[in-house]
Every structure is written in structure tokens, then in C-alpha cells.
Tab-separated table of C-alpha atoms in Angstrom:
chain	number	residue	atom	x	y	z
A	839	MET	CA	0.000	0.000	0.000
A	840	PHE	CA	1.433	3.395	-0.982
A	841	SER	CA	2.244	5.770	1.879
A	842	ILE	CA	4.269	8.895	1.239
A	843	ASP	CA	5.252	9.096	4.914
A	844	LYS	CA	6.906	5.671	4.689
A	845	LEU	CA	8.846	6.710	1.592
A	846	LEU	CA	10.031	10.168	2.614
A	847	ARG	CA	13.483	10.654	4.110
A	848	GLU	CA	13.235	11.761	7.753
A	849	ASN	CA	15.275	14.912	7.145
A	850	ILE	CA	12.896	15.911	4.335
A	851	LYS	CA	9.865	15.309	6.557
A	852	ASN	CA	11.354	17.696	9.097
A	853	LEU	CA	12.739	20.182	6.574
A	854	THR	CA	11.749	23.821	6.905
A	855	PRO	CA	12.144	25.120	3.339
A	856	TYR	CA	13.839	28.419	2.597
A	857	SER	CA	11.310	31.234	2.670
A	858	SER	CA	12.078	33.781	-0.038
A	859	ALA	CA	10.857	37.359	-0.166
A	860	ARG	CA	8.439	36.410	-2.940
A	861	ASP	CA	7.093	33.552	-0.795
A	862	GLU	CA	6.374	35.829	2.134
A	863	TYR	CA	4.620	38.518	0.096
A	864	GLN	CA	2.807	37.635	-3.135
A	865	GLY	CA	0.413	40.562	-3.575
A	866	GLU	CA	0.552	43.799	-5.544
A	867	ALA	CA	2.561	46.785	-4.293
A	868	SER	CA	4.140	49.948	-5.674
A	869	VAL	CA	7.420	49.790	-3.766
A	870	PHE	CA	9.338	46.549	-3.171
A	871	LEU	CA	12.189	46.918	-0.691
A	872	ASP	CA	12.210	43.386	0.696
A	873	ALA	CA	14.467	41.249	-1.547
A	874	ASN	CA	17.717	43.236	-1.849
A	875	GLU	CA	17.286	43.488	-5.624
A	876	ASN	CA	18.826	46.213	-7.775
A	877	ALA	CA	16.103	48.874	-7.676
A	878	PHE	CA	17.562	50.731	-10.690
A	879	GLY	CA	16.800	48.068	-13.291
A	880	SER	CA	18.746	45.811	-15.662
A	881	PRO	CA	21.346	46.768	-18.305
A	882	LEU	CA	19.048	45.194	-20.882
A	883	GLU	CA	16.045	46.166	-22.968
A	884	GLN	CA	13.932	43.760	-20.889
A	885	GLN	CA	14.008	44.286	-17.123
A	886	TYR	CA	15.090	41.287	-15.044
A	887	ASN	CA	16.097	43.013	-11.816
A	888	ARG	CA	13.233	41.470	-9.841
A	889	TYR	CA	13.152	37.861	-8.681
A	890	PRO	CA	10.738	35.592	-10.590
A	891	ASP	CA	7.650	33.893	-9.206
A	892	PRO	CA	9.139	30.969	-7.222
A	893	LEU	CA	6.141	28.741	-8.009
A	894	GLN	CA	5.654	29.879	-11.627
A	895	PHE	CA	1.898	30.293	-11.198
A	896	GLU	CA	1.113	31.865	-14.584
A	897	VAL	CA	2.974	29.138	-16.470
A	898	LYS	CA	1.301	26.423	-14.419
A	899	LYS	CA	-2.101	28.017	-14.997
A	900	ARG	CA	-1.560	27.872	-18.756
A	901	LEU	CA	-0.240	24.306	-18.566
A	902	SER	CA	-3.287	23.394	-16.492
A	903	GLN	CA	-5.533	24.501	-19.334
A	904	ILE	CA	-3.543	22.475	-21.884
A	905	LYS	CA	-3.007	19.324	-19.824
A	906	GLY	CA	-6.281	19.243	-17.894
A	907	VAL	CA	-4.493	19.039	-14.545
A	908	PRO	CA	-4.892	21.500	-11.630
A	909	PRO	CA	-1.840	23.750	-11.040
A	910	ARG	CA	-1.364	22.156	-7.611
A	911	ASN	CA	-0.492	18.888	-9.400
A	912	ILE	CA	2.262	20.480	-11.501
A	913	PHE	CA	5.934	20.945	-10.659
A	914	LEU	CA	8.257	22.937	-12.912
A	915	GLY	CA	11.968	22.244	-12.900
A	916	ASN	CA	15.159	23.437	-14.528
A	917	GLY	CA	14.702	20.732	-17.135
A	918	SER	CA	13.297	17.314	-16.266
A	919	ASP	CA	16.724	16.509	-14.840
A	920	GLU	CA	15.987	18.712	-11.820
A	921	ALA	CA	12.741	16.845	-11.172
A	922	ILE	CA	14.614	13.519	-11.377
A	923	ASP	CA	17.269	14.732	-8.935
A	924	ILE	CA	14.660	16.064	-6.485
A	925	LEU	CA	12.871	12.702	-6.456
A	926	PHE	CA	16.135	11.025	-5.473
A	927	ARG	CA	16.898	13.607	-2.798
A	928	SER	CA	13.388	13.505	-1.355
A	929	PHE	CA	12.694	9.797	-1.187
A	930	CYS	CA	16.002	7.900	-1.253
A	931	ASN	CA	18.383	7.603	1.695
A	932	PRO	CA	22.010	7.621	0.452
A	933	GLY	CA	23.791	4.331	0.959
A	934	VAL	CA	20.574	2.608	2.064
A	935	ASP	CA	17.836	2.756	-0.558
A	936	ASN	CA	17.781	1.627	-4.168
A	937	VAL	CA	15.924	2.305	-7.408
A	938	ILE	CA	15.096	0.122	-10.390
A	939	LEU	CA	16.072	1.088	-13.937
A	940	VAL	CA	15.156	-0.778	-17.117
A	941	PRO	CA	18.017	-0.360	-19.609
A	942	PRO	CA	18.491	0.624	-22.295
A	943	THR	CA	17.003	3.893	-21.083
A	944	TYR	CA	17.742	7.575	-20.478
A	945	GLY	CA	21.203	7.807	-18.926
A	946	MET	CA	20.451	10.600	-16.471
A	947	TYR	CA	18.592	8.265	-14.105
A	948	GLN	CA	21.826	6.352	-13.479
A	949	VAL	CA	23.910	9.531	-13.183
A	950	SER	CA	21.495	11.087	-10.701
A	951	ALA	CA	21.479	7.884	-8.653
A	952	ASN	CA	25.287	7.891	-8.588
A	953	ILE	CA	25.429	11.554	-7.551
A	954	ASN	CA	23.008	10.874	-4.697
A	955	ASP	CA	24.757	7.626	-3.647
A	956	ILE	CA	21.685	5.516	-4.374
A	957	ALA	CA	22.100	1.875	-5.442
A	958	VAL	CA	20.687	0.935	-8.844
A	959	LYS	CA	19.132	-2.395	-9.735
A	960	ASN	CA	19.119	-2.800	-13.498
A	961	VAL	CA	16.430	-5.042	-14.986
A	962	PRO	CA	17.031	-4.960	-18.763
A	963	LEU	CA	14.135	-4.708	-21.160
A	964	THR	CA	13.193	-7.780	-23.167
A	965	GLU	CA	14.454	-8.244	-26.725
A	966	GLU	CA	11.232	-6.513	-27.818
A	967	PHE	CA	12.212	-3.515	-25.619
A	968	GLN	CA	9.360	-4.139	-23.178
A	969	LEU	CA	9.317	-4.479	-19.382
A	970	ASN	CA	10.484	-7.695	-17.746
A	971	LEU	CA	7.791	-7.659	-15.056
A	972	GLU	CA	8.998	-10.879	-13.446
A	973	GLY	CA	12.543	-9.547	-13.222
A	974	ILE	CA	11.337	-6.256	-11.741
A	975	ALA	CA	9.232	-8.082	-9.138
A	976	GLU	CA	12.265	-10.154	-8.113
A	977	ALA	CA	14.456	-7.026	-7.866
A	978	ILE	CA	12.098	-5.099	-5.544
A	979	ASP	CA	12.983	-5.199	-1.859
A	980	GLU	CA	12.084	-3.185	1.251
A	981	HIS	CA	14.533	-0.438	0.264
A	982	THR	CA	13.312	0.045	-3.330
A	983	LYS	CA	11.845	3.542	-3.527
A	984	LEU	CA	11.581	4.440	-7.229
A	985	ILE	CA	11.113	2.711	-10.575
A	986	PHE	CA	11.920	4.774	-13.689
A	987	ILE	CA	10.198	3.990	-16.991
A	988	CYS	CA	10.841	6.077	-20.102
A	989	SER	CA	7.949	5.845	-22.570
A	990	PRO	CA	8.436	6.426	-25.459
A	991	ASN	CA	11.810	5.040	-24.507
A	992	ASN	CA	15.156	6.661	-25.213
A	993	PRO	CA	17.131	5.343	-27.104
A	994	THR	CA	14.850	2.624	-28.505
A	995	GLY	CA	11.977	4.935	-29.515
A	996	ASN	CA	9.141	2.534	-28.683
A	997	SER	CA	6.332	3.016	-26.182
A	998	ILE	CA	6.192	0.709	-23.175
A	999	ASP	CA	3.097	-1.504	-22.910
A	1000	ARG	CA	0.550	0.454	-20.920
A	1001	THR	CA	-0.874	-2.569	-19.123
A	1002	ASP	CA	2.573	-3.492	-17.813
A	1003	VAL	CA	3.061	0.002	-16.373
A	1004	GLU	CA	-0.355	-0.171	-14.727
A	1005	THR	CA	0.596	-3.530	-13.204
A	1006	LEU	CA	3.601	-1.907	-11.548
A	1007	LEU	CA	1.547	1.050	-10.336
A	1008	ALA	CA	-1.036	-1.248	-8.776
A	1009	ASN	CA	1.450	-3.560	-7.061
A	1010	PHE	CA	4.499	-1.449	-6.115
A	1011	SER	CA	4.392	0.463	-2.827
A	1012	GLY	CA	7.016	2.937	-3.978
A	1013	ILE	CA	6.858	5.596	-6.697
A	1014	VAL	CA	6.673	4.773	-10.414
A	1015	VAL	CA	8.135	7.566	-12.549
A	1016	VAL	CA	6.920	7.563	-16.163
A	1017	ASP	CA	9.126	9.827	-18.274
A	1018	GLU	CA	7.113	11.073	-21.252
A	1019	ALA	CA	9.655	13.437	-22.818
A	1020	TYR	CA	8.606	12.237	-26.297
A	1021	ILE	CA	4.886	11.721	-25.693
A	1022	ASN	CA	3.854	14.416	-28.194
A	1023	PHE	CA	5.157	12.236	-31.031
A	1024	SER	CA	3.459	9.078	-29.780
A	1025	ARG	CA	0.182	7.352	-30.580
A	1026	GLN	CA	-0.044	6.386	-26.907
A	1027	LYS	CA	-2.092	8.379	-24.407
A	1028	THR	CA	-0.297	10.228	-21.651
A	1029	PHE	CA	-0.347	8.753	-18.153
A	1030	ILE	CA	-1.310	12.181	-16.774
A	1031	GLN	CA	-4.963	11.153	-16.932
A	1032	GLU	CA	-4.171	8.316	-14.478
A	1033	LEU	CA	-2.993	10.627	-11.660
A	1034	THR	CA	-6.306	10.376	-9.827
A	1035	GLU	CA	-6.124	6.577	-10.051
A	1036	TYR	CA	-2.569	6.063	-8.748
A	1037	ALA	CA	-1.187	8.058	-5.809
A	1038	ASN	CA	2.311	6.665	-6.485
A	1039	LEU	CA	2.528	7.936	-10.079
A	1040	VAL	CA	4.846	10.732	-11.230
A	1041	VAL	CA	4.727	11.732	-14.906
A	1042	LEU	CA	7.627	13.704	-16.383
A	1043	GLN	CA	7.289	15.821	-19.521
A	1044	THR	CA	9.331	18.624	-21.045
A	1045	LEU	CA	9.184	21.698	-23.256
A	1046	SER	CA	12.547	20.710	-24.782
A	1047	LYS	CA	11.336	18.321	-27.494
A	1048	ALA	CA	8.089	18.924	-29.400
A	1049	TRP	CA	7.767	22.435	-27.960
A	1050	GLY	CA	11.214	23.418	-29.259
A	1051	LEU	CA	12.414	25.109	-26.053
A	1052	ALA	CA	15.462	23.014	-25.157
A	1053	GLY	CA	17.500	26.176	-24.537
A	1054	LEU	CA	15.087	27.468	-21.880
A	1055	ARG	CA	15.342	24.356	-19.637
A	1056	VAL	CA	11.729	23.912	-18.520
A	1057	GLY	CA	10.743	20.443	-17.365
A	1058	MET	CA	7.442	19.340	-15.870
A	1059	ALA	CA	6.384	16.791	-13.290
A	1060	PHE	CA	2.749	15.857	-12.736
A	1061	ALA	CA	1.813	14.036	-9.544
A	1062	SER	CA	-0.434	13.998	-6.505
A	1063	GLU	CA	-0.627	17.212	-4.515
A	1064	GLU	CA	1.352	15.679	-1.633
A	1065	ILE	CA	4.245	14.636	-3.904
A	1066	ILE	CA	4.290	18.062	-5.605
A	1067	GLU	CA	4.381	19.746	-2.165
A	1068	VAL	CA	7.472	17.715	-1.295
A	1069	MET	CA	9.193	18.635	-4.565
A	1070	ASN	CA	8.433	22.338	-4.059
A	1071	LYS	CA	9.805	22.066	-0.533
A	1072	VAL	CA	13.130	20.650	-1.749
A	1073	LYS	CA	13.714	22.716	-4.910
A	1074	PRO	CA	15.828	25.904	-4.952
A	1075	PRO	CA	13.637	28.982	-4.339
A	1076	TYR	CA	13.910	30.500	-7.827
A	1077	ASN	CA	14.618	27.461	-10.000
A	1078	ILE	CA	12.909	28.795	-13.167
A	1079	ASN	CA	14.219	32.196	-14.209
A	1080	GLU	CA	11.976	35.044	-15.330
A	1081	ALA	CA	13.097	34.935	-18.981
A	1082	SER	CA	12.242	31.233	-19.224
A	1083	GLN	CA	8.857	31.788	-17.590
A	1084	GLN	CA	7.914	34.626	-19.933
A	1085	LEU	CA	9.108	32.862	-23.081
A	1086	ALA	CA	7.441	29.598	-22.037
A	1087	LEU	CA	4.152	31.486	-21.626
A	1088	GLN	CA	4.488	32.909	-25.141
A	1089	ALA	CA	5.257	29.469	-26.577
A	1090	LEU	CA	2.325	27.829	-24.803
A	1091	GLY	CA	0.055	30.192	-26.710
A	1092	ASN	CA	1.205	28.719	-30.057
A	1093	ILE	CA	-0.233	25.216	-29.918
A	1094	GLU	CA	-1.221	25.245	-33.605
A	1095	GLN	CA	2.404	25.799	-34.615
A	1096	ILE	CA	3.574	22.951	-32.385
A	1097	ASN	CA	0.942	20.570	-33.754
A	1098	SER	CA	2.000	21.463	-37.276
A	1099	TRP	CA	5.658	20.729	-36.479
A	1100	ILE	CA	4.718	17.413	-34.858
A	1101	LYS	CA	2.844	16.329	-37.996
A	1102	GLU	CA	5.805	17.340	-40.155
A	1103	ALA	CA	8.242	15.488	-37.867
A	1104	LEU	CA	6.187	12.293	-38.214
A	1105	ILE	CA	6.108	12.651	-42.006
A	1106	GLN	CA	9.859	13.177	-42.089
A	1107	ARG	CA	10.377	10.226	-39.733
A	1108	ASP	CA	8.557	7.946	-42.180
A	1109	ASN	CA	10.533	9.361	-45.116
A	1110	LEU	CA	13.807	8.871	-43.269
A	1111	VAL	CA	12.948	5.254	-42.479
A	1112	LEU	CA	12.097	4.567	-46.137
A	1113	GLY	CA	15.342	6.160	-47.290
A	1114	LEU	CA	17.520	4.221	-44.834
A	1115	LYS	CA	15.983	0.871	-45.781
A	1116	HIS	CA	17.780	0.988	-49.153
A	1117	PHE	CA	21.242	0.700	-47.617
A	1118	ASP	CA	22.884	-2.727	-47.315
A	1119	PHE	CA	24.582	-1.745	-44.041
A	1120	VAL	CA	21.207	-1.174	-42.356
A	1121	VAL	CA	20.199	-4.384	-40.578
A	1122	ASP	CA	17.040	-3.151	-38.839
A	1123	ILE	CA	15.099	0.028	-38.075
A	1124	TYR	CA	13.100	-0.285	-34.885
A	1125	PRO	CA	9.535	1.096	-34.676
A	1126	SER	CA	9.495	4.562	-33.128
A	1127	ASP	CA	6.948	6.675	-31.277
A	1128	ALA	CA	9.481	9.495	-30.885
A	1129	ASN	CA	11.234	12.122	-33.008
A	1130	PHE	CA	14.183	9.791	-33.560
A	1131	ILE	CA	14.837	6.282	-34.828
A	1132	LEU	CA	17.163	3.536	-33.636
A	1133	VAL	CA	18.985	1.949	-36.551
A	1134	LYS	CA	20.891	-1.336	-36.280
A	1135	THR	CA	23.833	-1.415	-38.681
A	1136	THR	CA	26.709	-3.657	-39.686
A	1137	ASP	CA	29.295	-1.020	-38.713
A	1138	ALA	CA	28.002	1.612	-36.284
A	1139	ASN	CA	31.455	2.976	-35.419
A	1140	GLY	CA	32.510	3.244	-39.061
A	1141	ILE	CA	29.292	4.978	-40.120
A	1142	TYR	CA	29.406	7.339	-37.141
A	1143	ASN	CA	33.011	8.389	-37.822
A	1144	TYR	CA	32.309	8.763	-41.540
A	1145	LEU	CA	29.375	11.084	-40.823
A	1146	VAL	CA	31.407	13.121	-38.320
A	1147	ASP	CA	34.028	13.702	-41.033
A	1148	LYS	CA	31.220	15.002	-43.255
A	1149	GLY	CA	29.918	17.356	-40.541
A	1150	ILE	CA	26.847	15.267	-39.720
A	1151	ILE	CA	26.370	14.232	-36.099
A	1152	VAL	CA	24.187	11.317	-35.023
A	1153	ARG	CA	24.359	9.408	-31.715
A	1154	ASN	CA	26.409	6.219	-31.497
A	1155	ARG	CA	24.553	3.885	-29.109
A	1156	SER	CA	26.481	0.725	-30.046
A	1157	LYS	CA	27.970	0.326	-26.546
A	1158	VAL	CA	24.545	0.446	-24.852
A	1159	GLU	CA	23.022	-2.841	-23.676
A	1160	LEU	CA	20.637	-4.341	-26.283
A	1161	CYS	CA	21.660	-1.606	-28.749
A	1162	GLU	CA	24.820	-3.202	-30.122
A	1163	GLY	CA	25.581	-1.893	-33.610
A	1164	CYS	CA	22.971	0.844	-33.307
A	1165	LEU	CA	22.899	4.514	-34.204
A	1166	ARG	CA	20.210	6.845	-32.878
A	1167	ILE	CA	19.213	9.367	-35.519
A	1168	THR	CA	17.080	12.405	-34.708
A	1169	VAL	CA	14.485	13.315	-37.326
A	1170	GLY	CA	15.624	16.549	-38.941
A	1171	THR	CA	14.086	18.838	-41.520
A	1172	ALA	CA	13.486	17.469	-45.002
A	1173	ALA	CA	16.684	19.174	-46.148
A	1174	GLU	CA	18.751	17.784	-43.271
A	1175	ASN	CA	17.422	14.264	-43.773
A	1176	ASN	CA	18.198	14.431	-47.481
A	1177	ILE	CA	21.762	15.530	-46.759
A	1178	LEU	CA	22.153	12.552	-44.429
A	1179	LEU	CA	20.767	10.081	-46.969
A	1180	GLU	CA	22.808	11.505	-49.851
A	1181	THR	CA	25.972	11.396	-47.740
A	1182	LEU	CA	25.371	7.774	-46.724
A	1183	GLN	CA	25.200	6.760	-50.395
A	1184	ASN	CA	28.969	7.189	-50.534
A	1185	PHE	CA	29.749	5.184	-47.390
A	1186	LYS	CA	31.776	2.065	-48.065
């Protein structure tokens, strides 16, 4: 049975979070002399001399309208990586607790675990890149706090079977983190709509992929109000800067543009797959629900180095478990994809 009190670290339970000037007074005023800011302005056209909203209410309000989730169920982080790190720091005792990862998967889960001195139990995906539920069940012990599932998965591109994820949510007393960084490109439904069903669910999304805001570093976590309260308690006071908040708000008003780009990305993904199938050195192209494809080749290192020499950069994943001989190729514009395909025609 899920209980947040049983999962939380004792020091986090007892933590009194830093109270910033903007936390203590949130109303309207004509003179602010409480935060030791530069009262004279910024040496820029846009003024950034005042601290930003520490809880990013306007951005969350807009996201609430798009996602159908109350603002109190939304956490915003400096990229999804901050949300991942905060989950480790909030729920996992260093040197005591462990988490379960299902490689091949996003590498930051392992790095964050290492930084926080949290043991990792790796339960590799099946050959079909799906969850090994039996293996996960055997790996869980009394100190297992988190299970991370990336869906659509990076680097394989496929979505994880929804029923399998629900099985974990229903039977695991810890927190299941479903990372949906690529969900906008997928035919699968988001797990956000399951938040009311599962108190132990955390869904991660980002504005870095489909929304085209990788440079702003705005990640999202959706969870129960009690989990979000913990994350807000642990985060730095002003973790999303004012420029990122304002630009994110502008971007969130352009949904039609984003939907158009998503459609184009899916068209280009199909075209790229068709083009790559003609090459003898391509062994397999795995089905993708993301804006990239995983391509198994006869010579991943040779192809990668050849493309680097031609000024084309893809990701060599050949040393990753279950991805031997594979390159991960992001879907580019039609022009970029054509350059890649034309260049590969001369690879020997």
C-alpha cells in the first residue's frame, strides 16, 4: 500500500524550506524593498532586476488549461533533470535505498542515482524492448523507492506496454516515474490522466522536445498534490528564471504551430525510415513513437566516424546494452534528412 510518509526521508519530513521574499509577500505593491534586488533596473532592454515567481503560477495556470491538470499537481523544474534529482533527494536515503532502472534507457537516471549515492538495480528490457515484469518483481525489496520507466523510450523509440506500467503502479508500494519526454510524437495516451487513479505515479514531460524550447530548460512533473508539495519544498527557491517563464508562456500560446511541427516530424520520420531501408549496411530500423529512430547497422562505429568527417552528427549507441551496432538518428528537416541520406550513399 502506498504511503508517502513511509517513503520520505526523515530529514525531508522535518525540513523547513527556505522562505524567499516572494514567498512571504505575493500581492501587488508599488514599492518593493524586501528582496535586496537592484532597484535601478537591468542593463538590458527587458528588465530582469526582480526575482521571478518561485512557483511559476502563470505558467502552471496555462499548462493546467492544456493538460487538464490543476496547477497544484504540476511541478516545474530546470529541465526534467531537476525533477529527477529532487525525487532522489526527497525519497532515497544515500547508501541505504535503491531504485530500479530498465536499460536501455535515459542515462540521467543512473547519473542522478550515482550523484546521490543511491544503489541501482538494473532489470534490462526484453528483446522486444518491453518491461520484464517478473525480473522487476524479483528485484524489488524493502529499500526500493523508485522505478523509472521512459515511454516512449530513449534510445529505442518505442512506447512501453501500458498494461505493464499499470501492473507496476497497482502492485508497487514505492513511486513509479513515467518519463514522457517524447509523448507528443506518440500514438499512446499520456499517463497524466491516471494521476487520480494512482497516488504513487509521477509523470515527467518537457518543453525541450516537441515544444522546441530546449534552450530554456523547462521540465514538468505531474503528480499527486502531496508529492508536488514535497518537490516544491526541496527545490531551490527561484529554479525557473523570469526569462524562461515569460518565453514559455508565449510558446504555450502557439499550440497550432507545435501541432504542425509534430505532424511534419512524423512525415519526415517515415521518409527517413524509407530512405535508410535501401542501404545494405542497415540491418534493422526499430519502430518509433518518438522524433528519432534507432537503426541497427553492420558497422556503427565506421558509419558514425564517416558522418562526423562530413559534418553530420548522429548518436552512437552501439555500446549500450541491447543496442549493439545501433545509431540513434534524430528526425531533422526534409533538407537535413536528405543531406544525411545523400551522404550515406557514398559510405563504403
